[in-house]
mmCIF file of C-alpha atoms and ligand atoms in Angstrom:
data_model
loop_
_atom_site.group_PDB
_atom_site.id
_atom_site.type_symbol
_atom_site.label_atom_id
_atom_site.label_comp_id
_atom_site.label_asym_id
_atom_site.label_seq_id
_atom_site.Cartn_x
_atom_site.Cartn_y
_atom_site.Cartn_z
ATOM 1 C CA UNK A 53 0.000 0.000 0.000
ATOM 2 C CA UNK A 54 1.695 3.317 -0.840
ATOM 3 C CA UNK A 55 1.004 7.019 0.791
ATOM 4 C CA UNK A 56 1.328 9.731 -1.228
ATOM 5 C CA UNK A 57 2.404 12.411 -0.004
ATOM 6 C CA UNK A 58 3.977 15.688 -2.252
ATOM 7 C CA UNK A 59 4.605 13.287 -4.827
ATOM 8 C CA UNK A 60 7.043 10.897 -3.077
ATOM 9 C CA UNK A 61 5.505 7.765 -2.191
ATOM 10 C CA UNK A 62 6.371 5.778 1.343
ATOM 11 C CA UNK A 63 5.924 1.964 1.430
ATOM 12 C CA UNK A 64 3.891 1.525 4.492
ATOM 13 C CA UNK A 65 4.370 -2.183 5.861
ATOM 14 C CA UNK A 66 1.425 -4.297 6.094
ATOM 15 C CA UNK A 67 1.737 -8.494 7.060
ATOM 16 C CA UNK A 68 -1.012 -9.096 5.156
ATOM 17 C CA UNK A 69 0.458 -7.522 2.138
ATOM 18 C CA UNK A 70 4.046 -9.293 2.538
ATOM 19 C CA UNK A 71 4.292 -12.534 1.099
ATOM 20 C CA UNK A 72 6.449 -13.955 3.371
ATOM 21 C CA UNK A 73 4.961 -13.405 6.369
ATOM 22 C CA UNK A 74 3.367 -15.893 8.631
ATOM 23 C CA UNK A 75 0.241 -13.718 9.186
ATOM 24 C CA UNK A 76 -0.350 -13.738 5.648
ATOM 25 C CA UNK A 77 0.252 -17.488 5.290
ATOM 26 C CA UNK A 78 -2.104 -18.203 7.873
ATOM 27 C CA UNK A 79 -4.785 -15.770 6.564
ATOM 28 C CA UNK A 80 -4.836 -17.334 3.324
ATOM 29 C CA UNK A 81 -5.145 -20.615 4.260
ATOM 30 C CA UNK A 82 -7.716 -20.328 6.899
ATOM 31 C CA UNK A 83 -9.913 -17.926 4.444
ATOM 32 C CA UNK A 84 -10.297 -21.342 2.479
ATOM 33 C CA UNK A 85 -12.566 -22.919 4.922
ATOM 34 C CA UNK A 86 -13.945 -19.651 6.484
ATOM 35 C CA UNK A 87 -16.816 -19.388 4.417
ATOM 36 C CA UNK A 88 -17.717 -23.140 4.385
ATOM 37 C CA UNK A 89 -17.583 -22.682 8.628
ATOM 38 C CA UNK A 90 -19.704 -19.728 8.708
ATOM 39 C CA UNK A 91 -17.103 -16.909 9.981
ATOM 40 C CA UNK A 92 -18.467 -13.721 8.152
ATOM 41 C CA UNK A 93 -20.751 -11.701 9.136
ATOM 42 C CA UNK A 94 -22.106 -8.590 7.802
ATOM 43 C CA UNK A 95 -22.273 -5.219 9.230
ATOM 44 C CA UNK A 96 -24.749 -2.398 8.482
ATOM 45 C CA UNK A 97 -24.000 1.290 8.695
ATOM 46 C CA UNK A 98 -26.814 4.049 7.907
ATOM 47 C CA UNK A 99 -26.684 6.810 5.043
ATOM 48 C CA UNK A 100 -28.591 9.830 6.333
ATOM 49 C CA UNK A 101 -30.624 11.898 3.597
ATOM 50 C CA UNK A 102 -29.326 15.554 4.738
ATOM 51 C CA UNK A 103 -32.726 17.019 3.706
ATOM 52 C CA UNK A 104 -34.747 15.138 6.313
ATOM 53 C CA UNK A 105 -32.915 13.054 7.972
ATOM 54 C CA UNK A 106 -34.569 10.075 7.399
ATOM 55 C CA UNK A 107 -32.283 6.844 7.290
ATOM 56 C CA UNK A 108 -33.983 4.770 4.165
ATOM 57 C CA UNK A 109 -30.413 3.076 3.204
ATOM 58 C CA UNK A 110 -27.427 1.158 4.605
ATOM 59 C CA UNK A 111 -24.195 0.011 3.825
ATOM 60 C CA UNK A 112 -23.793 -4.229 4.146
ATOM 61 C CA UNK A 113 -19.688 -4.024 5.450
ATOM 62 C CA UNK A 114 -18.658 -7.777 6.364
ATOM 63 C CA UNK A 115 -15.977 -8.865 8.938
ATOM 64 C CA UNK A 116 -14.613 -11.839 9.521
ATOM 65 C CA UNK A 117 -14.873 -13.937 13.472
ATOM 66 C CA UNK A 118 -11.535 -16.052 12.806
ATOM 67 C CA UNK A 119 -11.583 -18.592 15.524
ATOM 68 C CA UNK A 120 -7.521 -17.759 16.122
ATOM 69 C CA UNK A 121 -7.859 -14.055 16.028
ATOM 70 C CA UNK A 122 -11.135 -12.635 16.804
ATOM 71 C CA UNK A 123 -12.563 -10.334 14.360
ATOM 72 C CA UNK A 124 -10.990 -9.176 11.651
ATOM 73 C CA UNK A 125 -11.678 -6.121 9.511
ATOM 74 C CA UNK A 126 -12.033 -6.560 5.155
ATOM 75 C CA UNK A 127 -8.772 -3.838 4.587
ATOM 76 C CA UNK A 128 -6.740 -7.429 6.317
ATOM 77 C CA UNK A 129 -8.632 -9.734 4.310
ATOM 78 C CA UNK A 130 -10.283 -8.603 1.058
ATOM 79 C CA UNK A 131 -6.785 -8.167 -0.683
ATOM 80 C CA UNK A 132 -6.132 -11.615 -0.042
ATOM 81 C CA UNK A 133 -9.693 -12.871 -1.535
ATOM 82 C CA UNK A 134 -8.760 -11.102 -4.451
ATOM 83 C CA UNK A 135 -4.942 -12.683 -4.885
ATOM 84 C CA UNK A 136 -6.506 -15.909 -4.160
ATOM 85 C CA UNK A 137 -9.767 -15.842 -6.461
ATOM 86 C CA UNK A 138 -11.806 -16.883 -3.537
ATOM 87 C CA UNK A 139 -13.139 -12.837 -3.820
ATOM 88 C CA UNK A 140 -15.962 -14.518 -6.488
ATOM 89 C CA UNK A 141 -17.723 -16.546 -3.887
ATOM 90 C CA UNK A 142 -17.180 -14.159 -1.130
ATOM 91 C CA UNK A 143 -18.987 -11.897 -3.180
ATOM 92 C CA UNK A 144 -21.578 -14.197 -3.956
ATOM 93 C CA UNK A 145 -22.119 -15.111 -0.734
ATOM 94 C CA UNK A 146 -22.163 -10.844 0.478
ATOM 95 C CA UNK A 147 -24.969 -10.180 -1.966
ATOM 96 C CA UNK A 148 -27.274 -13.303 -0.911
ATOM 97 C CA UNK A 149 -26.717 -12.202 2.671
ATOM 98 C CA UNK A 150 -27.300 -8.797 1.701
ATOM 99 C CA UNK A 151 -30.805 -9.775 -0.416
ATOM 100 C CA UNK A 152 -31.959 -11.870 2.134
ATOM 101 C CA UNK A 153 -31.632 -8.928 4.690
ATOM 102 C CA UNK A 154 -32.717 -6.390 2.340
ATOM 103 C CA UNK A 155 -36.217 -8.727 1.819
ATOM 104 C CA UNK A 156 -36.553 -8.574 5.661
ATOM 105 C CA UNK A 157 -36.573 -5.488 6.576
ATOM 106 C CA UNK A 158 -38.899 -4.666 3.747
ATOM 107 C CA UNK A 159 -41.539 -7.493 5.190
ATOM 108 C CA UNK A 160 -40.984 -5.529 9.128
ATOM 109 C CA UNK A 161 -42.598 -2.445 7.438
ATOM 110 C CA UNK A 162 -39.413 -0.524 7.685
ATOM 111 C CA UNK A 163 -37.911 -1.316 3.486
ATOM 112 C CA UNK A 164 -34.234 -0.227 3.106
ATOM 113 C CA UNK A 165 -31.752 0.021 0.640
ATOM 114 C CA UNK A 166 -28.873 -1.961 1.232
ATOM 115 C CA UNK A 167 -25.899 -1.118 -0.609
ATOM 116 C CA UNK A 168 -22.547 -3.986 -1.581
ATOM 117 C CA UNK A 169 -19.236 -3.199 -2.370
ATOM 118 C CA UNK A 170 -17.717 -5.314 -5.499
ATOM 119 C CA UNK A 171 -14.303 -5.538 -5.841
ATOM 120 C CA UNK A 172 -12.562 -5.050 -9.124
ATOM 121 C CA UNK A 173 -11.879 -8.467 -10.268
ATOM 122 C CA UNK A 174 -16.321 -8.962 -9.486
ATOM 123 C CA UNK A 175 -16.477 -6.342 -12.676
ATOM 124 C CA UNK A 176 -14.693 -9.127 -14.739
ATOM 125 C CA UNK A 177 -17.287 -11.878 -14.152
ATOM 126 C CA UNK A 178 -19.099 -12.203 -16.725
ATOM 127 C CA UNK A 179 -22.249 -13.976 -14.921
ATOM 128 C CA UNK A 180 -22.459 -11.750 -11.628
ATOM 129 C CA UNK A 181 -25.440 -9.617 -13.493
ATOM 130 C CA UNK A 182 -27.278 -13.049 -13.829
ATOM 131 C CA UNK A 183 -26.294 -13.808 -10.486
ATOM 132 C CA UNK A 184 -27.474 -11.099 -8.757
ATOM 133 C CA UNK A 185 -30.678 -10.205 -10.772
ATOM 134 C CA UNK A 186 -31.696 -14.457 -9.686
ATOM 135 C CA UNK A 187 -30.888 -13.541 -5.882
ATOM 136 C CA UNK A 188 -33.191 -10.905 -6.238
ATOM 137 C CA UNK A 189 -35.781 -12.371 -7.916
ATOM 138 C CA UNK A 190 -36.467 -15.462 -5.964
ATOM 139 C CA UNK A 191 -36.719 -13.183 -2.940
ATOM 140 C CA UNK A 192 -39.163 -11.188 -4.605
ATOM 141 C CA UNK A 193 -38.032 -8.000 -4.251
ATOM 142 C CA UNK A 194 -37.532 -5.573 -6.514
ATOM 143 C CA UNK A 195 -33.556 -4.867 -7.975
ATOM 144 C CA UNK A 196 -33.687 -1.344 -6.848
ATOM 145 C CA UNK A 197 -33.374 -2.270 -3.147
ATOM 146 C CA UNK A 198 -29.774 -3.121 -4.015
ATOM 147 C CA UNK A 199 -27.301 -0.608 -4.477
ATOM 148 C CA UNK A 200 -23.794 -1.920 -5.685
ATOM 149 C CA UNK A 201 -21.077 0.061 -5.060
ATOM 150 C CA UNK A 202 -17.658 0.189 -6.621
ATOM 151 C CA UNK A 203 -14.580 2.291 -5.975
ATOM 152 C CA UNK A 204 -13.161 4.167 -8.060
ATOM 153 C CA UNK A 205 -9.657 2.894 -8.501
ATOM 154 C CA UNK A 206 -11.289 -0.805 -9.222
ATOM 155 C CA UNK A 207 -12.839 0.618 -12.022
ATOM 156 C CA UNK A 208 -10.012 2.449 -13.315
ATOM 157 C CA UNK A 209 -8.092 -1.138 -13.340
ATOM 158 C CA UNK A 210 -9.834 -2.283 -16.108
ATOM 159 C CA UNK A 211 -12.097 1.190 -17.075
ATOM 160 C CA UNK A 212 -13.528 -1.193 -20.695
ATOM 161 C CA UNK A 213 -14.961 -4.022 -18.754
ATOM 162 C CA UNK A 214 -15.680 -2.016 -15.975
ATOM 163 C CA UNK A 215 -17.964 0.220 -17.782
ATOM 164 C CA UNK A 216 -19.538 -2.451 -19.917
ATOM 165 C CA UNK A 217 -20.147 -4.906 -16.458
ATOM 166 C CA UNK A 218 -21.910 -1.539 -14.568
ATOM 167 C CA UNK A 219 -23.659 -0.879 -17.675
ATOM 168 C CA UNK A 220 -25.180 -4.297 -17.934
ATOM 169 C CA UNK A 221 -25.965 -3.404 -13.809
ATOM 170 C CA UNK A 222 -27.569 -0.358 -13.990
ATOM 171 C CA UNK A 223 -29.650 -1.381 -17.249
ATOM 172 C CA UNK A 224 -31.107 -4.106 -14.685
ATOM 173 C CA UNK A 225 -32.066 -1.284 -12.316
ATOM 174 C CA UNK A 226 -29.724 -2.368 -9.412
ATOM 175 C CA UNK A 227 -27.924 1.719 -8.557
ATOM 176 C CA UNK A 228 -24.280 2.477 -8.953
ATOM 177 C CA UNK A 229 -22.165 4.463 -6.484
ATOM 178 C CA UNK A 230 -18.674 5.390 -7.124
ATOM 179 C CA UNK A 231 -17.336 4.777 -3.936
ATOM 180 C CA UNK A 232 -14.216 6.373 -2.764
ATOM 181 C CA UNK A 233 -14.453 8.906 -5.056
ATOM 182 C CA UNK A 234 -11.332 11.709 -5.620
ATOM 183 C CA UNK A 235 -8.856 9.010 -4.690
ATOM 184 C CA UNK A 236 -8.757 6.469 -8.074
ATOM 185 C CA UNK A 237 -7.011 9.275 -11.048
ATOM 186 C CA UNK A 238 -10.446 8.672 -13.583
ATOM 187 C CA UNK A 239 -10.971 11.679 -16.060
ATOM 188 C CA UNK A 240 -13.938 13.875 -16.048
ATOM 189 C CA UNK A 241 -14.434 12.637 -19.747
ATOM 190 C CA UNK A 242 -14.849 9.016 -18.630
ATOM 191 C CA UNK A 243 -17.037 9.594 -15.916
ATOM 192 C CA UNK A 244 -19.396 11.068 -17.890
ATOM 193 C CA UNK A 245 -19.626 7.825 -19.938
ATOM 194 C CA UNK A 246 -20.418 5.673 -16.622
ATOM 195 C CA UNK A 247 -23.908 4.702 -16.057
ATOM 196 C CA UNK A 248 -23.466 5.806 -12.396
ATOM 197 C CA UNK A 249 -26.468 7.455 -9.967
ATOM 198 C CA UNK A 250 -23.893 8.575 -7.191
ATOM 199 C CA UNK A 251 -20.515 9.884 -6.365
ATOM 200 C CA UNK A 252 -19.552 8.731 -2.866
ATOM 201 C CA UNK A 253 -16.995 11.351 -1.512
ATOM 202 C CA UNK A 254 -13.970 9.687 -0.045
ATOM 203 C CA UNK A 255 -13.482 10.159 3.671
ATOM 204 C CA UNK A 256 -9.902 10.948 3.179
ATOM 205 C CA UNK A 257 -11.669 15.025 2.208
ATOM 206 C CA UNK A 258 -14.310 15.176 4.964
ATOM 207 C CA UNK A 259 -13.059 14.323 7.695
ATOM 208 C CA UNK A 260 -11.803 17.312 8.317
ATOM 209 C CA UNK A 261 -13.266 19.738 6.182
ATOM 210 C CA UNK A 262 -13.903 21.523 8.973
ATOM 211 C CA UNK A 263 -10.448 22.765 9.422
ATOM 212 C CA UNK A 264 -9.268 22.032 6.466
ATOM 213 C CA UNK A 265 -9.784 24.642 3.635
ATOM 214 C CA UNK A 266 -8.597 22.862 0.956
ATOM 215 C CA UNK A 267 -10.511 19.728 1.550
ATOM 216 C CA UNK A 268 -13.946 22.113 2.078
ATOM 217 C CA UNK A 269 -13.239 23.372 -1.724
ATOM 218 C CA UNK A 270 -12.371 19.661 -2.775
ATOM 219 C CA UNK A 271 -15.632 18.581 -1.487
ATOM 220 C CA UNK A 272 -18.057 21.709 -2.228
ATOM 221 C CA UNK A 273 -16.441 21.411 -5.775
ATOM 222 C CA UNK A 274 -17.170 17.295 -6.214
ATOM 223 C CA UNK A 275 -20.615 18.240 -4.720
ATOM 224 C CA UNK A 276 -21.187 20.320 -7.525
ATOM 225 C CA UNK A 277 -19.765 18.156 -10.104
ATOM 226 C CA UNK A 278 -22.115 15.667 -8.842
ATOM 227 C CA UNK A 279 -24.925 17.354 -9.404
ATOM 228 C CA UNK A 280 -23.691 19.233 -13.042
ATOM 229 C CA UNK A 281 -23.568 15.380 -14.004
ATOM 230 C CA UNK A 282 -27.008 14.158 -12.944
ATOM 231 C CA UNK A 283 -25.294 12.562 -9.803
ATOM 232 C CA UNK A 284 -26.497 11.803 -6.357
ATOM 233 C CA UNK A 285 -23.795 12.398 -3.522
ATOM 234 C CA UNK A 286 -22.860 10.604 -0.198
ATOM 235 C CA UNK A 287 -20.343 12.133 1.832
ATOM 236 C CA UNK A 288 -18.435 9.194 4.083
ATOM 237 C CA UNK A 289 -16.653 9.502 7.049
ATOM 238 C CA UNK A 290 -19.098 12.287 8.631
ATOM 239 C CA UNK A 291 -17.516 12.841 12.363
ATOM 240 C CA UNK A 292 -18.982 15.624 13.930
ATOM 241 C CA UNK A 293 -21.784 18.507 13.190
ATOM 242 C CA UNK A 294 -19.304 21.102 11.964
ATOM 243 C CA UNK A 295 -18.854 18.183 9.049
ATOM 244 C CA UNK A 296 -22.615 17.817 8.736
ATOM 245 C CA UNK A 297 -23.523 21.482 8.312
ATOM 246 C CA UNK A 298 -20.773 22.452 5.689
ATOM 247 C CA UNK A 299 -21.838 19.364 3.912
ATOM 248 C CA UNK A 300 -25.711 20.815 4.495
ATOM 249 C CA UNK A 301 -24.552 23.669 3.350
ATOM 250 C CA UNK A 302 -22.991 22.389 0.407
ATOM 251 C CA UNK A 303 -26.109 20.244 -0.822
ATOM 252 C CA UNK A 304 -25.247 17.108 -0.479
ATOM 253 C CA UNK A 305 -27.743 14.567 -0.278
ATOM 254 C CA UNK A 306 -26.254 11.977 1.601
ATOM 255 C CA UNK A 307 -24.337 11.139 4.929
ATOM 256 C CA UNK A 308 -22.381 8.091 6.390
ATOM 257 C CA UNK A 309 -19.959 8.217 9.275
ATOM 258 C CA UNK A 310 -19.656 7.787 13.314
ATOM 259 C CA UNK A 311 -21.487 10.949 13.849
ATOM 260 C CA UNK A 312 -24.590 9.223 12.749
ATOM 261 C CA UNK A 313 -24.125 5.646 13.370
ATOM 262 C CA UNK A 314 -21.334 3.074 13.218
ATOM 263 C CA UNK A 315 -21.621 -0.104 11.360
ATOM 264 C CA UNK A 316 -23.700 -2.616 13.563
ATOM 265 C CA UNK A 317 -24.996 -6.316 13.546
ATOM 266 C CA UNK A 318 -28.401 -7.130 11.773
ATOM 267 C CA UNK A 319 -30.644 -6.897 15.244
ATOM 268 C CA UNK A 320 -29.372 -3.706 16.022
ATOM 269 C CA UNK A 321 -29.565 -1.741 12.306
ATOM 270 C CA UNK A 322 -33.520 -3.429 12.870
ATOM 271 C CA UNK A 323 -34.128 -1.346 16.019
ATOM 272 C CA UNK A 324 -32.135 1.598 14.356
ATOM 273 C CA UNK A 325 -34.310 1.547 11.632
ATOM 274 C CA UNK A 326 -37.694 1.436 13.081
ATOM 275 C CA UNK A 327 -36.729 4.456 15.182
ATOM 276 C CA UNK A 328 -36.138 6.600 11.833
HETATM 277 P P1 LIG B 584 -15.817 1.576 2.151
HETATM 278 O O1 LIG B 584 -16.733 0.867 1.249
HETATM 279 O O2 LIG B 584 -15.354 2.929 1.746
HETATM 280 O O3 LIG B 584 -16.564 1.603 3.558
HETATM 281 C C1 LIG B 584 -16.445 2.628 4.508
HETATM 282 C C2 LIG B 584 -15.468 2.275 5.596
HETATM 283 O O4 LIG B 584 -15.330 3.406 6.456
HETATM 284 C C3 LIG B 584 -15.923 1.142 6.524
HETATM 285 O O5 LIG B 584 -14.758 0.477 6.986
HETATM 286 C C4 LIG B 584 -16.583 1.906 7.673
HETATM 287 O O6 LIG B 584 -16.633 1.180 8.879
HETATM 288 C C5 LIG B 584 -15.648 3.083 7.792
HETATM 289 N N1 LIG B 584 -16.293 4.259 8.371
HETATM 290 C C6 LIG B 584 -17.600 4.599 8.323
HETATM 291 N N2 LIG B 584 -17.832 5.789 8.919
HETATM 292 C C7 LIG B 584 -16.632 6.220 9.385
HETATM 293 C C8 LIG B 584 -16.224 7.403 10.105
HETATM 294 O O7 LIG B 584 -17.003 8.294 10.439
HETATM 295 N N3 LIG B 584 -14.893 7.494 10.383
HETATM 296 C C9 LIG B 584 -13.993 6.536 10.024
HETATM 297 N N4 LIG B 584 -12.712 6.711 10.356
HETATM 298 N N5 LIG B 584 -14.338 5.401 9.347
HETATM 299 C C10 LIG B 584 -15.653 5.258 9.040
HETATM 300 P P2 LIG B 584 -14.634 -1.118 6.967
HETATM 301 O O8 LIG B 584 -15.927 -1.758 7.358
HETATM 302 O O9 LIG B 584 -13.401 -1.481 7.730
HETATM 303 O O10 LIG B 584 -14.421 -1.438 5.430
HETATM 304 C C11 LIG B 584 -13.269 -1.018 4.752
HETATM 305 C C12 LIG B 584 -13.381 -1.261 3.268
HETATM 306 O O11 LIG B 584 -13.430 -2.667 2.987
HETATM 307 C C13 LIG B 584 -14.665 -0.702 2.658
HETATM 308 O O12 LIG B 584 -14.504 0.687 2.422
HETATM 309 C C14 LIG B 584 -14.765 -1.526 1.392
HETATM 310 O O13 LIG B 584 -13.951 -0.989 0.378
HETATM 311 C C15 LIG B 584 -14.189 -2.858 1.824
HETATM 312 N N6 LIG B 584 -15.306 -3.792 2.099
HETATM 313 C C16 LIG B 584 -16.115 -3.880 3.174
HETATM 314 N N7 LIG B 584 -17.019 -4.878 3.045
HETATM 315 C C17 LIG B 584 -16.793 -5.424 1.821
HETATM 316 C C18 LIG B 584 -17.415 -6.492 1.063
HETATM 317 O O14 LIG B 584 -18.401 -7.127 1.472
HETATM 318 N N8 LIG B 584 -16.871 -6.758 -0.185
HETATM 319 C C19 LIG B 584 -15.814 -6.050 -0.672
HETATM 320 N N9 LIG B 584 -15.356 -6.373 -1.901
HETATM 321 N N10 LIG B 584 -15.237 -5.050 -0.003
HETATM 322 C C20 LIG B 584 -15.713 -4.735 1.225
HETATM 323 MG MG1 LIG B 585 -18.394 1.236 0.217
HETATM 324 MG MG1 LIG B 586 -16.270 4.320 0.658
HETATM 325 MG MG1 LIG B 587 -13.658 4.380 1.820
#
């Protein structure tokens, strides 16, 4: 993983990242048999809509209960899905999770989006549209109660594909959020050609907007982008109210971050919810 910082770029060490490590080593071979024993879970975090406040969408985040470790957090283990392949059927197994939830909370009387990140090698499989749209339909529920949600840098990995797999996506009605957005180097030019309904403002800018003047422009500017385009945005990473009312401020339609609600298990987001 690099930092950037004034151009030069620092290696920052991570086990999980170094191949011969015997974190890693055990990682990877107990993520073989993790699914198969039931270790993830998912998470859910809120989105606030700034102009009521009305929570009417979440975030499905997993984590991982390794019997060795304790929990474990997706920047330690996604990585190694993705070297490994597994990331297809972890995937798989995030979105029927996700549907399954999604088709619950809709039967409690309290229907919420629920949004899944795909990693960039998902954007290269050719059936996940199929895949998806079948989860969905034997729940009975319809696809725009899914939001999918991709960051920008895995789309700029393989920007063709990318844009043809989110096209196929978005013509099936299931919403596209570019998540992380401002960190992943894609041209205006390109954007524009992404079937994509929002722009999901990477908390590296908000978080301290507040004190921060340059990251206040950054933000007020993407904001505005957003919306020049025909774009939805979510600001992530939300901390405190000075963050909330420049982003009120600002217009943008969304929130996510501790100041509204951390992630939280299934039983809890239900309660959350019902409050709204
Ligand atoms: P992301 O999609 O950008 O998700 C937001 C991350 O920010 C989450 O970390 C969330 O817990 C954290 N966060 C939320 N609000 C705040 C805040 O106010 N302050 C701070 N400091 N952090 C906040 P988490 O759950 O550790 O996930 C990290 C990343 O792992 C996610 O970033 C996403 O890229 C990836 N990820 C999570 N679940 C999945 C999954 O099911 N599949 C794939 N492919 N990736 C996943
Ligand atoms: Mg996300
Ligand atoms: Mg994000
Ligand atoms: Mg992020």
């Amino acid at each position: 993983r690099m930092a950037k910082k004034d151009g030069l770029e620092v290696k920052v060490y991570r086990a999980e990242e170094d191949p011969f490590s015997l974190r890693r080593f055990m990682l990877l071979s107990e993520l073989r048999s993790a699914l198969a024993a039931n270790e993830f879970v998912l998470h859910y975090q809120p989105k606030a809509n700034m102009s009521d406040g009305v929570i009417d969408s979440v975030e499905a985040l997993i984590r991982w209960n390794n019997p060795r470790e304790g929990w474990i957090m997706p920047d330690e283990f996604i990585g190694l899905a993705e070297q490994t392949g597994m990331i297809g059927e972890l995937t798989h197994w995030v979105l029927k999770e996700a549907v399954t939830q999604a088709k619950a909370w809709a039967d409690d009387g309290a229907p919420t989006r629920v949004a899944v990140n795909l990693s960039a090698r998902n954007l290269l499989d050719d059936g996940l549209p199929d895949y998806i749209m079948g989860l969905v339909r034997r729940a009975g529920i319809a696809p725009e109660w899914i939001d999918l949600e991709v960051t920008e840098s895995a789309i700029m990995s393989h920007p063709e594909l990318s844009r043809d797999m989110l096209l196929r996506l978005s013509a099936m009605g299931f919403s596209i959020a570019i998540d992380d957005f401002g960190t992943g180097y894609s041209s205006l030019a390109y954007l524009k050609a992404l079937p994509a309904d929002a722009l999901k403002i990477d908390m590296s800018f908000v978080r301290n907007m507040a004190h921060n003047a340059d990251d206040a422009t950054i933000v007020r500017s993407t904001i505005d982008l957003a919306h020049n385009l025909g774009l939805k945005t979510i600001a992530e990473g939300v901390e405190d109210r000075a963050v909330w009312d420049l982003l009120l401020a600002y217009g943008c339609d969304k929130v996510q971050g501790y100041f509204i609600a951390k992630p939280m298990g299934s039983g809890e987001m239900q309660a959350f919810i019902r409050k709204k």
